[in-house]
Short mmCIF file of C-alpha atoms in Angstrom, two decimals:
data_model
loop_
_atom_site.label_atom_id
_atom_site.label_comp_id
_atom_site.label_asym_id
_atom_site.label_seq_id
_atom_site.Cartn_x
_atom_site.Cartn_y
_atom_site.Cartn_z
CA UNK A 23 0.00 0.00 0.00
CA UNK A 24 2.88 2.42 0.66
CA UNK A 25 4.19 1.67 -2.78
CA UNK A 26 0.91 2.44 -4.22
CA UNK A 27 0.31 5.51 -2.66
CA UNK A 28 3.81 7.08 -3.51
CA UNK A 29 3.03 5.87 -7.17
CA UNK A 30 -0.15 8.08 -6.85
CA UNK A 31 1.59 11.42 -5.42
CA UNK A 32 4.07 10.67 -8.01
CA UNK A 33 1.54 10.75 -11.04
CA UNK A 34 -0.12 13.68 -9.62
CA UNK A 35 2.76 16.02 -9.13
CA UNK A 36 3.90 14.87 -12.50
CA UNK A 37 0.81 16.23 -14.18
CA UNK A 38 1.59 19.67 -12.34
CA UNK A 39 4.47 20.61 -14.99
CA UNK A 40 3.14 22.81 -17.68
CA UNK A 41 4.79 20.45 -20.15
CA UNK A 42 3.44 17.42 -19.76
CA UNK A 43 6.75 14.82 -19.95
CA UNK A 44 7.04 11.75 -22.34
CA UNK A 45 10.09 11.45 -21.34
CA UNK A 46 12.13 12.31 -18.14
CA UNK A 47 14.77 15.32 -18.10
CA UNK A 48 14.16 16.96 -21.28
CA UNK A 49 10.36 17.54 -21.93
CA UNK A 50 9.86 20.12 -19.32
CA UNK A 51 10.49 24.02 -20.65
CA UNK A 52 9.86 26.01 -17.23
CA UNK A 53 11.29 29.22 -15.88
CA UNK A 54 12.30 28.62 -12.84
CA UNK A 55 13.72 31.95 -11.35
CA UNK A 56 14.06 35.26 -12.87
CA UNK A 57 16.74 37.75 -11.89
CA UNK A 58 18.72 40.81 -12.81
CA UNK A 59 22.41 42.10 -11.59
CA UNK A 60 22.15 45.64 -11.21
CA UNK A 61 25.53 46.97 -9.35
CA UNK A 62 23.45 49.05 -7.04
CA UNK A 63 20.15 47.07 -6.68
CA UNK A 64 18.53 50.06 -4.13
CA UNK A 65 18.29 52.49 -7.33
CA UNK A 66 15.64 50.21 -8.16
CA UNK A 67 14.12 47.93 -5.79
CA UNK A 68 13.94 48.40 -1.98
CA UNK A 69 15.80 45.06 -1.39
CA UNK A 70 18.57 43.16 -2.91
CA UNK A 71 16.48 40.23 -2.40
CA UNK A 72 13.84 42.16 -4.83
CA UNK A 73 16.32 41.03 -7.66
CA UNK A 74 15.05 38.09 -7.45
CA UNK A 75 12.21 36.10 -8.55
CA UNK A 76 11.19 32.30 -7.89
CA UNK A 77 8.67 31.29 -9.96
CA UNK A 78 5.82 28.71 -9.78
CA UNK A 79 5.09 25.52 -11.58
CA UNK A 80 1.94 27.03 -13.11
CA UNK A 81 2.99 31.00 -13.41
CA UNK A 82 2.86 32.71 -16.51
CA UNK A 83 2.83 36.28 -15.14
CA UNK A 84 6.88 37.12 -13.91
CA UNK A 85 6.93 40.57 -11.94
CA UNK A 86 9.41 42.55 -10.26
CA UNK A 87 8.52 45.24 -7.91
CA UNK A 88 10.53 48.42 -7.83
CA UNK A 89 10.72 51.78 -6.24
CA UNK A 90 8.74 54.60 -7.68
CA UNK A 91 10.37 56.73 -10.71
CA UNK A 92 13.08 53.48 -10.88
CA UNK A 93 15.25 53.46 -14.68
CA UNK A 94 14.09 50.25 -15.86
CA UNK A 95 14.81 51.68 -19.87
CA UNK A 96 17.42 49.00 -20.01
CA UNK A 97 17.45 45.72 -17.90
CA UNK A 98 18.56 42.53 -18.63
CA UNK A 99 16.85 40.04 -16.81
CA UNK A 100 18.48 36.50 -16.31
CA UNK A 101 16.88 32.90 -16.18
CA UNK A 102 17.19 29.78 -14.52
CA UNK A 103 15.36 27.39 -17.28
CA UNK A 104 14.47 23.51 -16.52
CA UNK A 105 17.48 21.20 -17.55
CA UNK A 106 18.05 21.61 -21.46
CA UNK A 107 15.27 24.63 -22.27
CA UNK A 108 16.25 27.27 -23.96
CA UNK A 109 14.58 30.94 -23.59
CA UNK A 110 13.51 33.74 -26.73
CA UNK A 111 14.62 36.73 -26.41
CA UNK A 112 17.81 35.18 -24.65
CA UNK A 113 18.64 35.07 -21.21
CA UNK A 114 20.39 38.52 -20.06
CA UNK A 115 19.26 40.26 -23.59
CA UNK A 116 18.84 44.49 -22.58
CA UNK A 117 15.19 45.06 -22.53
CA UNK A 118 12.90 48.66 -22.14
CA UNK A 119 10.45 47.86 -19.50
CA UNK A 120 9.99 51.68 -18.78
CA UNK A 121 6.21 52.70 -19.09
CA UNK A 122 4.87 49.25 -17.93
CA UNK A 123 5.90 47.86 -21.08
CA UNK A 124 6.12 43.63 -20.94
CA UNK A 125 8.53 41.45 -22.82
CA UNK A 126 7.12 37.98 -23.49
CA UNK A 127 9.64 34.98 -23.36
CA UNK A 128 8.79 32.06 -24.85
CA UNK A 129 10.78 28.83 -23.72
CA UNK A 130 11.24 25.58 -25.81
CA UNK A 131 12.29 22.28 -24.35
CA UNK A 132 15.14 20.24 -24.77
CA UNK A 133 13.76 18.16 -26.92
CA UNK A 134 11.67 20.82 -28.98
CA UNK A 135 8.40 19.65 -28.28
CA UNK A 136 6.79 22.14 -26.06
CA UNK A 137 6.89 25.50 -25.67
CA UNK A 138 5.50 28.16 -22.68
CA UNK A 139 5.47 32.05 -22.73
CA UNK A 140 5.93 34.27 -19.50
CA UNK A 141 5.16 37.71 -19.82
CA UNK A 142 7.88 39.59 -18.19
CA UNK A 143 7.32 43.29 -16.33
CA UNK A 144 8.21 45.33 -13.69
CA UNK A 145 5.61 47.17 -11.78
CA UNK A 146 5.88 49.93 -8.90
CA UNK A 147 5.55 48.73 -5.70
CA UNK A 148 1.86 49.58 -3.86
CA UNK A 149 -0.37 49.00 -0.82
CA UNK A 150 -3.28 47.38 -1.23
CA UNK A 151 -5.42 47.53 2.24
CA UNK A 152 -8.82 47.66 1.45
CA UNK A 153 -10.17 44.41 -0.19
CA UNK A 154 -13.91 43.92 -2.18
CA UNK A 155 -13.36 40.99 -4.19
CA UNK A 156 -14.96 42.61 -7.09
CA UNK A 157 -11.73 41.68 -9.36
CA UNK A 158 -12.05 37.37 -10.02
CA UNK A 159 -11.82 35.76 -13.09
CA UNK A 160 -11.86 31.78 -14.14
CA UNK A 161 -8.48 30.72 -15.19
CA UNK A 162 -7.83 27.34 -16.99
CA UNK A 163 -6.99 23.93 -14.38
CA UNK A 164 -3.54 21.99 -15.28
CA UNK A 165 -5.87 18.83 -15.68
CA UNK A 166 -8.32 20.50 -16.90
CA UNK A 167 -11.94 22.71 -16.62
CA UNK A 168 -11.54 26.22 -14.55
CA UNK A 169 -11.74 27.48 -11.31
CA UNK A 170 -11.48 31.22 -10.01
CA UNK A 171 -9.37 33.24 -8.76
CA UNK A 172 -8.76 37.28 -7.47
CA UNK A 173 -6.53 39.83 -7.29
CA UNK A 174 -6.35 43.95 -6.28
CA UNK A 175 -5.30 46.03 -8.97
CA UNK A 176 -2.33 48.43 -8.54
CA UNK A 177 -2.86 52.30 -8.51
CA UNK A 178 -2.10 51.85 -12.40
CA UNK A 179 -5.45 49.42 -12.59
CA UNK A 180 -3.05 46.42 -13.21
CA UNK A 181 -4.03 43.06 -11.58
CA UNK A 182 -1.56 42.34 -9.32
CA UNK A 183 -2.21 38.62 -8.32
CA UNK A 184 -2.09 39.10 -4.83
CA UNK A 185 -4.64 36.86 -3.97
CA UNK A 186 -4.14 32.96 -3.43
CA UNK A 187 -6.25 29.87 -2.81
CA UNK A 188 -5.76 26.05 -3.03
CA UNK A 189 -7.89 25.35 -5.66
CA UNK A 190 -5.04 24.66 -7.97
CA UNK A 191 -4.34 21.92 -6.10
CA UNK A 192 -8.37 20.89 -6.08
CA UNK A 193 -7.98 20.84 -9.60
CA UNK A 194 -4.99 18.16 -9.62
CA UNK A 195 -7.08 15.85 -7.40
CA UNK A 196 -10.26 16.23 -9.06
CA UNK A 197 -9.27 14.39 -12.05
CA UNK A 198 -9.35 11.19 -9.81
CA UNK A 199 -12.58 11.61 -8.52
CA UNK A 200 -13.89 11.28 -12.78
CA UNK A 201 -15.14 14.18 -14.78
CA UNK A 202 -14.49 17.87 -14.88
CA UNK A 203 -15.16 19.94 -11.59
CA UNK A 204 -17.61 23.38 -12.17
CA UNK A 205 -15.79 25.80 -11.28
CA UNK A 206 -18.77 26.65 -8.27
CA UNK A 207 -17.84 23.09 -6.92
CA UNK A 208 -14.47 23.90 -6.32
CA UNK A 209 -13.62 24.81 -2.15
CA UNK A 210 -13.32 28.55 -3.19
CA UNK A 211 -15.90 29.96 -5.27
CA UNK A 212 -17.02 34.25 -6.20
CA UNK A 213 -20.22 34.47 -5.25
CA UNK A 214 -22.94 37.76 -6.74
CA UNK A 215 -24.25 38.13 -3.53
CA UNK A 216 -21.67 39.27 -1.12
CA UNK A 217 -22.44 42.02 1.29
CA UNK A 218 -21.74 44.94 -1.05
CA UNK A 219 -20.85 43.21 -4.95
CA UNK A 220 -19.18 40.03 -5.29
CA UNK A 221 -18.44 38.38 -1.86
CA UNK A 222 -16.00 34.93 -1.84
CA UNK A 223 -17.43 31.11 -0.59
CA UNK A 224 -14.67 28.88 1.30
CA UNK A 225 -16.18 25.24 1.40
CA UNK A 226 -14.40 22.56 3.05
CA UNK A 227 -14.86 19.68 0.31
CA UNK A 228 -13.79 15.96 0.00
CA UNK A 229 -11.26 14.97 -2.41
CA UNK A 230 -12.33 11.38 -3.02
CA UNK A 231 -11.34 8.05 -2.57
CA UNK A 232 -7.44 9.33 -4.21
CA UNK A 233 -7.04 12.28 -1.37
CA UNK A 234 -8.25 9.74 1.48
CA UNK A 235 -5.60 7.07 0.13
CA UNK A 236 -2.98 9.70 0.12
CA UNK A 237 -4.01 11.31 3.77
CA UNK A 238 -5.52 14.69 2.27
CA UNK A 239 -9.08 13.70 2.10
CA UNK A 240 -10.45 17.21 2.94
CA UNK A 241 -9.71 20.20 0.80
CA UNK A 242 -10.40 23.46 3.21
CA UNK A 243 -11.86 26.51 1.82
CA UNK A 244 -9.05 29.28 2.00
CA UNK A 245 -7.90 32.56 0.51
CA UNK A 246 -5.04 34.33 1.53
CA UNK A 247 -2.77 37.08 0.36
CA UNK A 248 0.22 35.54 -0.66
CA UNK A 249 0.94 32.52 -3.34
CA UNK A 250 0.21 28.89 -3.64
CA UNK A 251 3.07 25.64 -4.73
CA UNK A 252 0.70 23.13 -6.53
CA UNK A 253 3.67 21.28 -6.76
CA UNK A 254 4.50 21.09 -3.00
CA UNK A 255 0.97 21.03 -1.89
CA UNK A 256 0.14 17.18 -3.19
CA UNK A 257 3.80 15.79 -1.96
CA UNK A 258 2.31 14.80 1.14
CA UNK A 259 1.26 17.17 4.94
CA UNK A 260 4.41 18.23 5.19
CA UNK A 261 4.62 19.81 1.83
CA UNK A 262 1.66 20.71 1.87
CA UNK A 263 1.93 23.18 4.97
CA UNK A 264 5.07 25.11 2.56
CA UNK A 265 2.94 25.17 -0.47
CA UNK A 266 0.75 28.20 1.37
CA UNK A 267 3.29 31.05 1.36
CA UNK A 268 1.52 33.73 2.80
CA UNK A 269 2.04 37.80 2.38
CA UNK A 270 3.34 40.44 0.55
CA UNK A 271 5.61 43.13 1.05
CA UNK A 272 3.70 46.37 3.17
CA UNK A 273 4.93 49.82 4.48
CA UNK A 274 2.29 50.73 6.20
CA UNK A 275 1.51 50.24 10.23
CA UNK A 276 -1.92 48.40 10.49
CA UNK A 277 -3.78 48.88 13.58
CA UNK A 278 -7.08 47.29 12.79
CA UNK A 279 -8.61 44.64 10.83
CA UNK A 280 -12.54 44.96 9.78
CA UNK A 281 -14.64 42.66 7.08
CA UNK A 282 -17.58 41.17 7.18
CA UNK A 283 -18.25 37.22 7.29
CA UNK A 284 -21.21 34.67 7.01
CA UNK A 285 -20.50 30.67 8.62
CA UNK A 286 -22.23 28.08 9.25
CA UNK A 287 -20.29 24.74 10.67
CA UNK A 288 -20.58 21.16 9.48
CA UNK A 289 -19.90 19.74 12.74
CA UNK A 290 -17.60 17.31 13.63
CA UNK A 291 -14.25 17.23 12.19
CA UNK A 292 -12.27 14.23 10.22
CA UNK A 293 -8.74 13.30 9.53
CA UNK A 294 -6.78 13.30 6.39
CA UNK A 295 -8.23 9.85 5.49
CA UNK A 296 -11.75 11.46 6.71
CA UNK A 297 -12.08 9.64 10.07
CA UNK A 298 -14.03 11.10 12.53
CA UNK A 299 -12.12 13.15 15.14
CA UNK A 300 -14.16 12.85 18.75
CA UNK A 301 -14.88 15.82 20.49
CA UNK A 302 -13.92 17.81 18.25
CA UNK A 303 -16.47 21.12 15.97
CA UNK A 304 -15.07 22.98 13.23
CA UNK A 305 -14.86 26.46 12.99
CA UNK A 306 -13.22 29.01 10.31
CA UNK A 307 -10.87 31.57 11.03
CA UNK A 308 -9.88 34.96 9.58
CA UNK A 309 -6.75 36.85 10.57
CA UNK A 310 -4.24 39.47 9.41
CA UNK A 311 -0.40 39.17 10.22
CA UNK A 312 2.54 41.29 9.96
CA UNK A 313 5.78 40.10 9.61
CA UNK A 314 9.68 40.68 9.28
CA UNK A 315 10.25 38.87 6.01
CA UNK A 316 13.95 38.69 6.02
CA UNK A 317 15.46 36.28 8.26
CA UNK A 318 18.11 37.16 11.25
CA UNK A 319 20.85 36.07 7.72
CA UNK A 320 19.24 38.99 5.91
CA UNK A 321 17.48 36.11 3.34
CA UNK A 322 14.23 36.64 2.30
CA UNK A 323 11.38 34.90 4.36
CA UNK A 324 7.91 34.44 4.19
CA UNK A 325 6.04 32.03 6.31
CA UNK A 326 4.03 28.76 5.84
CA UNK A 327 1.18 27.12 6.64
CA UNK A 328 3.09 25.45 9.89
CA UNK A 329 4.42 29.08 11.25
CA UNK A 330 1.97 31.44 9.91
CA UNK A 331 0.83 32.25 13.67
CA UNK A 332 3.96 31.21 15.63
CA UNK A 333 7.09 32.36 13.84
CA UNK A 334 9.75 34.24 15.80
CA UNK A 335 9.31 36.71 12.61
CA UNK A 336 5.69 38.12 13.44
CA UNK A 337 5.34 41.28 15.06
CA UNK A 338 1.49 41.60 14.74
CA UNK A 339 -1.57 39.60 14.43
CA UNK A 340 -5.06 40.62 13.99
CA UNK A 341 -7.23 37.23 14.74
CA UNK A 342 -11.18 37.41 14.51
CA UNK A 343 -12.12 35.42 17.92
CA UNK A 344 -14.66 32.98 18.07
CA UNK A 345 -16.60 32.64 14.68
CA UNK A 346 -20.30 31.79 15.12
CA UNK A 347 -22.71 30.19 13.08
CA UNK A 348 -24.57 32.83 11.29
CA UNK A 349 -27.29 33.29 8.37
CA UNK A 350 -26.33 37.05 7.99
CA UNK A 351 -23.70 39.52 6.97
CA UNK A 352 -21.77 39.88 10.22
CA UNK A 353 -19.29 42.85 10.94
CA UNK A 354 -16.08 42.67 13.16
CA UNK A 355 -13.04 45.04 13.94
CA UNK A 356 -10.14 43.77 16.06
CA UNK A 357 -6.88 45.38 17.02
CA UNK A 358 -3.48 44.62 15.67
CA UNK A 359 -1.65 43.44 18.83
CA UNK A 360 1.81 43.87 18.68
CA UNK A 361 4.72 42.25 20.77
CA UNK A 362 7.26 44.51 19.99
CA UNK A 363 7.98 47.90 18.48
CA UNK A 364 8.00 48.44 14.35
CA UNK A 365 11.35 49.47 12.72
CA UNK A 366 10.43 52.36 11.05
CA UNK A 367 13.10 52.79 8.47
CA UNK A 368 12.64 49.08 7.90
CA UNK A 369 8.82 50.06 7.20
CA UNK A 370 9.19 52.38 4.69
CA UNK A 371 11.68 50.25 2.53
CA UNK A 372 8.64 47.45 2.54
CA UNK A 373 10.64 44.79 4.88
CA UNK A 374 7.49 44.10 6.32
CA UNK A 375 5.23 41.74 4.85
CA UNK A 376 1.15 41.82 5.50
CA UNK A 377 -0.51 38.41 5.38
CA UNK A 378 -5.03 38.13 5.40
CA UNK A 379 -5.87 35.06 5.66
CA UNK A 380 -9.41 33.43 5.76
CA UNK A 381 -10.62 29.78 5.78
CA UNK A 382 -13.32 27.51 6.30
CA UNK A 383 -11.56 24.96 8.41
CA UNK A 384 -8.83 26.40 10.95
CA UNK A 385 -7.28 22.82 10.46
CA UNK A 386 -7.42 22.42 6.99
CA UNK A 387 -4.27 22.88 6.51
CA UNK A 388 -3.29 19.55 8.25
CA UNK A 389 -6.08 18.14 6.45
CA UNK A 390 -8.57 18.30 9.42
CA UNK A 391 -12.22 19.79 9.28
CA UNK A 392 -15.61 19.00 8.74
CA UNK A 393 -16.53 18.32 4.87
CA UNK A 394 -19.51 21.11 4.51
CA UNK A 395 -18.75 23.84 6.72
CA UNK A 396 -18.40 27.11 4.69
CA UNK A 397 -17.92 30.69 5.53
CA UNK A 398 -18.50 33.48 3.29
CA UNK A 399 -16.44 36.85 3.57
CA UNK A 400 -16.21 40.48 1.87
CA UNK A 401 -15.21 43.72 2.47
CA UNK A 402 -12.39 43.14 4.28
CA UNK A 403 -10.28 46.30 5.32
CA UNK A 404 -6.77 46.71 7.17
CA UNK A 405 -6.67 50.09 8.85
CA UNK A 406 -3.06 51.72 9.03
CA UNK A 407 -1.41 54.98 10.80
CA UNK A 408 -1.77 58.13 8.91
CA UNK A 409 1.46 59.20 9.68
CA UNK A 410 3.05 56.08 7.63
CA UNK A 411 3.53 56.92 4.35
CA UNK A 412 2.97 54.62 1.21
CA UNK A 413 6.11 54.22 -1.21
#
């Protein structure tokens, strides 16, 4: 049985490559990390670390955030390809990406088969604090059908892709439970009739017979600023808990955290193979954290699904207390409580990163909740100091 089920986790993480592999090695035609050497990498970006780019298994957007009024007229940005690609325009090629203007790079595999574009930009770096969820759209599943997905737009009206849920990773497992998943049946849905607009539904689900084999039998309803590793998130719990890397970069002091939220419990929880858990009730949680994310080495950090509330890191957290069952639109404000005082110049050059989180199962990332329970949120809204200016 332990054969069987690493032969399943294998298969599925192999389908998560945006080539799809005849062959080992030299089928696969992924960027991997983007990156430019600039001698003086603070005339652009706020961090050296801002040079940098890693970038996900199912990405076609790559974006570097820079300071306001940066020269980005000629940059030549670098890239780390899988084993034997090759890139168009070439690797390290002088680009203008002044104006918002985007360079598309198309990769080819080794062994000339495949082929993926990344559009290629660099965008000013901006707050986003208040949050509607008017902005979704349906993007296309690696195994197929579509599920949705949000974003803020920047003070430009770009989408910024700020938002993140699991349902990539729903859409891997679905094609073992048979058939194409609607995009409504996935465990994060848009929904028409939020409390002002478009509101978001976070549904704990089941993943079938395959996600019970493999331990993961619930999927949790979740959305979270931040970005989500397909890849790592079927490769067992532990992977799992570092596919969710939560935040983005903030320079701004929050002090409160406000929304609104609809739940309504499913009762007992299960396990990852959907055993009952006794004495135990779900419940969702929502929550706002602020964080150092460069670590005590000065590399960049961001935190995970098993530190997102305990890292040494965090210097504030926001956490909605006990969520009740409710049929209607339900307001709350809590305070930012702090356990230590903010850096300022550290602030303003956006080493700080701001993490909202919301989910249907507060254990669903350990694959622990009650298949049903669903909590509905909108309008969301991190209040800041005036006195902290935005870059």
């Amino acid at each position: 049985m332990k054969t069987y089920n690493l032969m399943l986790v294998a298969a599925l993480c192999g389908s998560l490559t945006s080539c799809f592999k005849d062959e080992p090695l030299n089928a696969e035609c992924d960027i991997e990390q983007a990156y430019v050497h600039i001698d003086n990498p603070t005339e652009i970006f706020f961090s050296a670390s801002d040079t940098l780019v890693n970038v996900l298994s199912d990405a076609t957007e790559i974006t570097f955030e820079m300071k306001e009024g940066a020269d980005v007229s000629a940059v030549a940005p670098q890239f780390r390809l899988t084993e034997g690609a090759t890139v168009s325009p070439a690797s390290g090629t002088v680009h203008d990406f002044s104006g918002g203007r985007t360079v598309v790079y198309t990769v080819t595999s080794q062994d000339g088969s495949w082929q993926k574009s990344y559009n290629v930009s660099f965008r000013v770096a901006y707050n986003v604090s208040e949050y509607s969820f008017e902005n979704t759209r349906l993007v296309d599943g690696a195994a197929g059908g579509q599920y949705y997905e949000w974003s803020d737009l920047s003070s430009s009206g770009e989408w910024m892709g700020n938002w993140a849920t699991g349902n990539p990773g729903f859409n891997l497992s679905a094609q073992f439970l048979g058939g194409t998943t609607p995009p409504e049946d996935y465990p994060s849905v848009s929904v028409s009739d939020g409390y002002i607009g478009k509101g978001v539904k976070l549904e704990t689900k089941s993943t079938g017979d395959f996600g019970s084999i493999v331990s993961m039998g619930i999927a949790a309803g979740n959305l979270f600023i931040g970005e989500f590793d397909a890849q790592k998130a079927l490769s067992g719990t532990d992977g799992a808990m570092q596919a969710t890397m939560f935040g983005r970069p903030f320079s701004q002091e929050p002090l409160q955290f406000t929304g609104w939220y609809k739940y309504k419990s499913a009762g007992q929880c299960v396990d990852g193979k959907r055993r009952p858990i006794a004495g135990t009730h779900d419940s969702g949680d929502i929550y706002a954290v602020l964080y150092r994310n460069h670590d005590d080495a000065g590399n960049a950090f961001v935190l995970h699904g098993d530190d997102v509330k305990t890292s040494k890191y965090i210097v504030a957290i926001a956490q909605v207390p006990d969520i009740k069952d409710t049929d209607d639109w339900t307001e709350f404000t809590v305070n930012f409580e702090y356990n230590g005082n903010i850096d300022r110049e550290l602030l303003a050059n956006r080493g700080y990163s701001l993490a909202v989180v919301a989910t249907s199962s507060t254990e669903g990332a350990r694959f622990r909740g009650a298949i049903g329970s669903t909590l509905y949120i909108d309008e969301l809204k991190v209040i800041c100091a005036e006195q902290t200016e935005q870059p």
